[in-house]
Amino acid sequence: MDKDNAYKVRWGILSTGWIAHQFVTDLVHASNGVAYAVGSRSQESANKFAQDHGVPNAYATYEELVNDPNVDAVYIGTPHPFHKENALLALRAGKAVLCEKPFTVNSEELEEVMAYAREHKLFLMEAMWSRYIPAIVKVREWIAEGRIGEVRLVKADLGFRTDWNPESRLLNPKLGGGALLDVGIYPVSFASMVFGPHPESITSTVHIGETGVDEHFSMLLSYGNGKTASLNGGIRLNMLEEAHVFGTEGRIIVEGTLVNPKSASLYIGDEKVESFVDDRASIGYCFEAEEVGRCLQAGLTESSVMSLDESLAILKLLDQIRAQWGLKYPGE
């Protein structure tokens, strides 16, 4: 890795889809990383992506990308049914890996990826970018400082109405479609951040649509001692996208959107006593990229903010919820 002057992770981008465009667009705001190469399934697609974003190297295959000796870390932005094979491809080439959420389709797949990374002491992290967004970091600080007393209730929703296209990533079971894995993981991860990833009980309801994927759901997670999370998600319903954290002394509102909030407010009673407003120019993906760089520079193989064990526990929770619904994906 570049050790001259500022430390920079040389990123290889595996995929040329929408999320990869977002990640690379924002990478210019990262203090410790740069887009070095992109890999696609065709030279034409790779060349266009490289030209659009000023990426110096473009490869027609994922294999060529991960085997470039100058690539330090690989960002995986493919649909989730391909995450396992893509992550293992990069890890077997000795690369650090940042893999889009959900990490894999199910916990069994993730256990295989984690086992390889840990055996070979390679860095691996789920790209749960909201964990690193400044407003969410501030929420964690307020909770840790005891500003709202003992937290008893989390309410978090995330949903939008996607256009009807049965072949689209969101509605196609073969592409891991459905609300739970795409948007539901955000409120579930938020609740895990507050209460931990091991609820004592799970109650859920779901609407399965025409294509066989979950279009919207509601769940109630109980953690004992009066601690509860009420979570909702959908891909065919426009929802409020806020999160609320209620404690014995006050409450916190994550405003705007749970995915990428730019503000949060702290209330004691009905009085707003503190606000956090983030006026950044970046989209927000730069923060997870910076975390990877920080970890690599420190010689770490995972992030304490989004640990592998927590990612696995969350996927096991999603597996349990899908089992309640009788929802399986092709190949499971």
Coordinates of C-alpha atoms in Angstrom, one line a residue:
M1 CA 0.0 0.0 0.0
D2 CA 1.1 3.6 -0.5
K3 CA 3.0 4.6 2.5
D4 CA 4.4 7.8 1.1
N5 CA 2.8 10.9 2.5
A6 CA -0.9 10.1 3.3
Y7 CA -1.9 6.5 3.6
K8 CA -4.2 5.5 0.7
V9 CA -6.1 2.3 0.2
R10 CA -6.1 1.4 -3.5
W11 CA -9.7 0.2 -4.1
G12 CA -10.8 -2.4 -6.7
I13 CA -14.5 -2.0 -7.5
L14 CA -16.2 -5.3 -8.3
S15 CA -19.3 -4.4 -10.2
T16 CA -20.4 -1.5 -12.3
G17 CA -24.0 -1.3 -11.0
W18 CA -25.8 1.7 -9.4
I19 CA -24.4 1.1 -5.9
A20 CA -20.8 0.9 -7.3
H21 CA -21.3 4.2 -9.0
Q22 CA -22.4 5.7 -5.7
F23 CA -19.5 4.3 -3.8
V24 CA -16.9 5.5 -6.3
T25 CA -18.5 8.9 -6.6
D26 CA -18.1 9.4 -2.9
L27 CA -14.7 7.9 -2.6
V28 CA -13.2 11.2 -3.6
H29 CA -14.2 12.5 -0.1
A30 CA -12.4 9.7 1.7
S31 CA -9.1 10.8 3.3
N32 CA -7.4 7.5 3.0
G33 CA -8.6 5.8 -0.2
V34 CA -8.7 6.1 -4.0
A35 CA -10.4 4.2 -6.8
Y36 CA -7.6 2.3 -8.5
A37 CA -9.4 -0.3 -10.7
V38 CA -12.8 -1.6 -11.7
G39 CA -13.8 -5.1 -12.8
S40 CA -17.0 -6.0 -14.8
R41 CA -18.3 -8.9 -16.8
S42 CA -17.4 -7.0 -20.0
Q43 CA -14.6 -4.8 -21.1
E44 CA -17.1 -2.3 -22.5
S45 CA -18.9 -1.9 -19.2
A46 CA -15.6 -1.6 -17.2
N47 CA -14.2 1.0 -19.7
K48 CA -17.3 3.1 -19.4
F49 CA -17.3 3.0 -15.6
A50 CA -13.6 3.8 -15.5
Q51 CA -14.1 6.7 -17.9
D52 CA -17.0 8.1 -16.0
H53 CA -15.2 8.1 -12.7
G54 CA -11.5 8.6 -13.7
V55 CA -10.5 5.1 -12.6
P56 CA -7.1 4.3 -14.1
N57 CA -7.5 0.5 -14.6
A58 CA -10.5 -1.4 -16.1
Y59 CA -10.8 -5.2 -16.3
A60 CA -13.2 -7.4 -18.3
T61 CA -13.5 -10.0 -15.5
Y62 CA -13.6 -10.0 -11.8
E63 CA -10.7 -12.5 -11.7
E64 CA -8.4 -9.9 -13.4
L65 CA -9.5 -7.3 -10.9
V66 CA -8.7 -9.3 -7.8
N67 CA -5.4 -10.5 -9.2
D68 CA -4.1 -7.0 -9.8
P69 CA -1.2 -6.9 -7.3
N70 CA -1.7 -3.2 -6.7
V71 CA -5.3 -3.5 -5.5
D72 CA -5.4 -3.4 -1.7
A73 CA -9.1 -3.8 -1.0
V74 CA -12.1 -4.9 -3.1
Y75 CA -15.5 -3.3 -2.8
I76 CA -18.3 -5.7 -3.8
G77 CA -21.5 -4.1 -5.2
T78 CA -23.2 -7.0 -6.9
P79 CA -26.7 -8.3 -6.1
H80 CA -26.6 -10.3 -2.8
P81 CA -26.9 -13.8 -4.3
F82 CA -23.5 -13.3 -5.7
H83 CA -21.8 -11.9 -2.6
K84 CA -20.5 -15.2 -1.3
E85 CA -18.7 -16.2 -4.5
N86 CA -17.4 -12.7 -5.2
A87 CA -16.1 -12.2 -1.6
L88 CA -14.4 -15.6 -1.6
L89 CA -12.8 -14.8 -5.0
A90 CA -11.3 -11.6 -3.6
L91 CA -10.3 -13.2 -0.3
R92 CA -8.6 -16.1 -2.1
A93 CA -6.6 -13.5 -4.0
G94 CA -5.4 -12.1 -0.6
K95 CA -7.5 -8.9 -0.8
A96 CA -9.3 -7.0 2.0
V97 CA -13.0 -7.1 1.3
L98 CA -15.9 -4.6 1.9
C99 CA -19.1 -6.3 0.8
E100 CA -22.4 -4.7 0.3
K101 CA -25.2 -5.5 2.7
P102 CA -26.7 -7.9 3.2
F103 CA -23.4 -9.7 3.5
T104 CA -24.8 -12.9 1.9
V105 CA -28.3 -14.3 1.3
N106 CA -28.2 -16.4 4.5
S107 CA -26.0 -17.0 7.6
E108 CA -24.7 -20.3 6.3
E109 CA -23.0 -18.6 3.3
L110 CA -21.6 -15.9 5.6
E111 CA -20.1 -18.5 7.9
E112 CA -18.1 -19.9 5.0
V113 CA -16.8 -16.5 4.0
M114 CA -15.9 -15.5 7.5
A115 CA -14.1 -18.8 8.1
Y116 CA -11.9 -18.2 5.1
A117 CA -11.1 -14.6 6.1
R118 CA -10.3 -15.5 9.7
E119 CA -8.2 -18.5 8.8
H120 CA -6.1 -16.4 6.4
K121 CA -6.2 -13.3 8.6
L122 CA -7.7 -11.1 5.9
F123 CA -9.9 -8.0 6.5
L124 CA -13.6 -8.5 5.9
M125 CA -16.5 -6.1 6.6
E126 CA -20.1 -5.7 5.7
A127 CA -20.8 -2.3 4.0
M128 CA -23.5 -1.3 6.4
W129 CA -22.7 2.3 5.6
S130 CA -25.3 3.8 8.0
R131 CA -23.2 2.7 11.0
Y132 CA -20.5 5.2 10.0
I133 CA -22.7 8.2 9.1
P134 CA -22.0 11.1 11.6
A135 CA -25.6 11.4 12.8
I136 CA -25.7 7.7 13.7
V137 CA -22.3 8.0 15.4
K138 CA -23.8 10.9 17.4
V139 CA -26.8 8.8 18.4
R140 CA -24.5 6.1 19.7
E141 CA -22.6 8.7 21.8
W142 CA -25.8 10.1 23.3
I143 CA -27.0 6.6 24.3
A144 CA -23.6 5.6 25.7
E145 CA -23.5 8.8 27.7
G146 CA -26.8 7.9 29.3
R147 CA -28.5 11.1 28.0
I148 CA -31.9 9.5 27.6
G149 CA -31.6 7.1 30.5
E150 CA -32.1 3.4 30.0
V151 CA -33.3 2.7 26.5
R152 CA -36.5 0.7 26.4
L153 CA -38.0 1.1 22.9
V154 CA -36.7 1.4 19.4
K155 CA -39.1 2.2 16.5
A156 CA -37.5 2.2 13.0
D157 CA -39.1 2.1 9.6
L158 CA -37.8 2.1 6.1
G159 CA -39.8 1.7 2.9
F160 CA -40.4 3.1 -0.6
R161 CA -42.7 2.2 -3.5
T162 CA -40.6 0.7 -6.3
D163 CA -42.0 0.5 -9.8
W164 CA -43.6 -2.8 -10.8
N165 CA -41.0 -4.8 -12.7
P166 CA -41.0 -8.5 -11.8
E167 CA -37.5 -9.0 -13.3
S168 CA -36.0 -6.2 -11.2
R169 CA -33.5 -6.9 -8.5
L170 CA -36.1 -5.9 -5.8
L171 CA -38.9 -8.2 -7.0
N172 CA -37.1 -11.1 -8.5
P173 CA -36.5 -14.1 -6.1
K174 CA -33.5 -15.2 -8.2
L175 CA -31.8 -11.9 -7.3
G176 CA -32.6 -12.1 -3.6
G177 CA -35.4 -9.7 -4.0
G178 CA -37.8 -8.6 -1.2
A179 CA -38.1 -6.0 1.5
L180 CA -36.3 -7.8 4.4
L181 CA -32.9 -8.2 2.8
D182 CA -32.9 -4.9 0.9
V183 CA -34.4 -2.4 3.3
G184 CA -35.3 -4.4 6.3
I185 CA -31.7 -5.0 7.3
Y186 CA -31.4 -1.3 8.1
P187 CA -33.9 -1.1 10.9
V188 CA -32.8 -4.5 12.1
S189 CA -29.2 -3.4 12.2
F190 CA -30.2 -0.2 13.9
A191 CA -32.0 -2.1 16.6
S192 CA -29.0 -4.4 16.9
M193 CA -26.8 -1.3 17.4
V194 CA -28.9 -0.2 20.3
F195 CA -29.9 -3.5 22.0
G196 CA -27.5 -6.1 20.5
P197 CA -28.3 -8.7 17.9
H198 CA -29.9 -11.4 20.2
P199 CA -33.6 -10.7 20.9
E200 CA -35.3 -13.2 23.2
S201 CA -38.3 -13.4 21.0
I202 CA -39.4 -12.5 17.5
T203 CA -43.0 -11.8 16.3
S204 CA -43.5 -10.9 12.6
T205 CA -46.0 -10.5 9.8
V206 CA -45.4 -10.3 6.1
H207 CA -47.1 -9.7 2.8
I208 CA -45.7 -11.9 0.1
G209 CA -46.4 -10.4 -3.4
E210 CA -47.1 -11.9 -6.8
T211 CA -43.4 -12.7 -7.5
G212 CA -43.0 -14.6 -4.3
V213 CA -40.9 -12.0 -2.4
D214 CA -41.8 -10.2 0.7
E215 CA -43.2 -6.7 -0.2
H216 CA -43.6 -5.4 3.3
F217 CA -43.3 -6.7 6.8
S218 CA -43.6 -5.7 10.4
M219 CA -41.8 -7.3 13.4
L220 CA -41.6 -6.9 17.1
L221 CA -38.3 -8.0 18.8
S222 CA -38.2 -8.4 22.5
Y223 CA -34.9 -8.3 24.4
G224 CA -36.3 -8.8 28.0
N225 CA -36.3 -6.3 30.8
G226 CA -38.9 -4.2 29.0
K227 CA -36.7 -3.6 25.9
T228 CA -38.5 -3.8 22.6
A229 CA -37.9 -2.9 18.9
S230 CA -40.8 -2.3 16.6
L231 CA -39.5 -2.4 13.0
N232 CA -41.2 -2.1 9.6
G233 CA -40.0 -2.3 6.0
G234 CA -41.3 -2.3 2.5
I235 CA -40.5 -2.0 -1.2
R236 CA -44.0 -1.4 -2.4
L237 CA -45.1 1.1 0.3
N238 CA -43.9 4.7 0.9
M239 CA -43.1 4.8 4.6
L240 CA -41.7 7.3 7.0
E241 CA -38.0 6.5 7.2
E242 CA -37.2 7.8 10.6
A243 CA -35.9 6.0 13.7
H244 CA -37.0 6.8 17.3
V245 CA -35.1 5.7 20.4
F246 CA -37.1 6.0 23.7
G247 CA -35.4 6.0 27.1
T248 CA -36.5 6.4 30.6
E249 CA -35.3 10.0 30.7
G250 CA -35.7 11.2 27.1
R251 CA -35.8 10.3 23.4
I252 CA -33.8 10.6 20.2
I253 CA -35.1 11.0 16.7
V254 CA -33.0 10.1 13.7
E255 CA -34.5 12.5 11.1
G256 CA -35.0 12.3 7.3
T257 CA -34.0 8.8 6.5
L258 CA -32.6 5.9 8.5
V259 CA -30.3 4.9 5.7
N260 CA -28.4 8.2 5.4
P261 CA -29.6 10.7 8.0
K262 CA -28.1 14.2 8.1
S263 CA -29.6 15.2 11.4
A264 CA -30.7 13.8 14.8
S265 CA -32.3 15.4 17.8
L266 CA -32.3 14.7 21.5
Y267 CA -35.3 15.4 23.6
I268 CA -35.8 15.5 27.4
G269 CA -39.6 15.5 27.9
D270 CA -41.0 17.6 25.1
E271 CA -38.0 19.9 25.0
K272 CA -35.4 19.5 22.3
V273 CA -32.1 20.0 24.2
E274 CA -29.6 19.2 21.5
S275 CA -29.5 18.8 17.7
F276 CA -26.9 17.3 15.5
V277 CA -26.8 18.6 11.9
D278 CA -24.4 17.3 9.3
D279 CA -23.7 19.7 6.4
R280 CA -21.3 17.4 4.6
A281 CA -21.0 17.5 0.8
S282 CA -20.4 13.8 0.4
I283 CA -23.1 11.2 -0.1
G284 CA -21.9 9.2 2.9
Y285 CA -20.2 6.1 1.5
C286 CA -16.8 7.7 2.2
F287 CA -17.2 7.0 5.9
E288 CA -17.3 3.2 5.6
A289 CA -14.3 3.4 3.1
E290 CA -12.4 5.4 5.7
E291 CA -13.1 2.8 8.4
V292 CA -11.6 0.1 6.1
G293 CA -8.5 2.3 5.6
R294 CA -8.3 2.9 9.4
C295 CA -8.5 -0.8 10.2
L296 CA -6.0 -1.8 7.5
Q297 CA -3.5 0.8 8.7
A298 CA -3.9 -0.5 12.2
G299 CA -3.4 -4.1 11.1
L300 CA -7.0 -5.1 12.0
T301 CA -8.9 -7.8 10.2
E302 CA -12.4 -6.5 11.1
S303 CA -14.1 -3.4 12.4
S304 CA -15.4 -3.0 16.0
V305 CA -18.2 -0.8 14.7
M306 CA -19.7 -3.5 12.5
S307 CA -18.1 -6.7 13.6
L308 CA -18.3 -10.0 11.7
D309 CA -19.9 -11.7 14.7
E310 CA -22.7 -9.0 14.7
S311 CA -23.2 -9.2 11.0
L312 CA -23.5 -13.0 11.3
A313 CA -26.0 -12.7 14.3
I314 CA -28.1 -10.3 12.2
L315 CA -28.2 -12.7 9.3
K316 CA -29.2 -15.5 11.6
L317 CA -32.0 -13.3 12.8
L318 CA -33.1 -12.6 9.2
D319 CA -33.0 -16.4 8.6
Q320 CA -35.3 -16.9 11.6
I321 CA -37.7 -14.3 10.3
R322 CA -37.8 -15.8 6.8
A323 CA -38.4 -19.2 8.4
Q324 CA -41.5 -17.8 10.1
W325 CA -42.7 -16.7 6.7
G326 CA -41.8 -19.9 4.9
L327 CA -39.7 -17.7 2.5
K328 CA -36.8 -19.4 0.8
Y329 CA -34.7 -18.2 -2.2
P330 CA -33.7 -20.4 -5.2
G331 CA -30.8 -22.6 -4.2
E332 CA -31.5 -22.6 -0.5

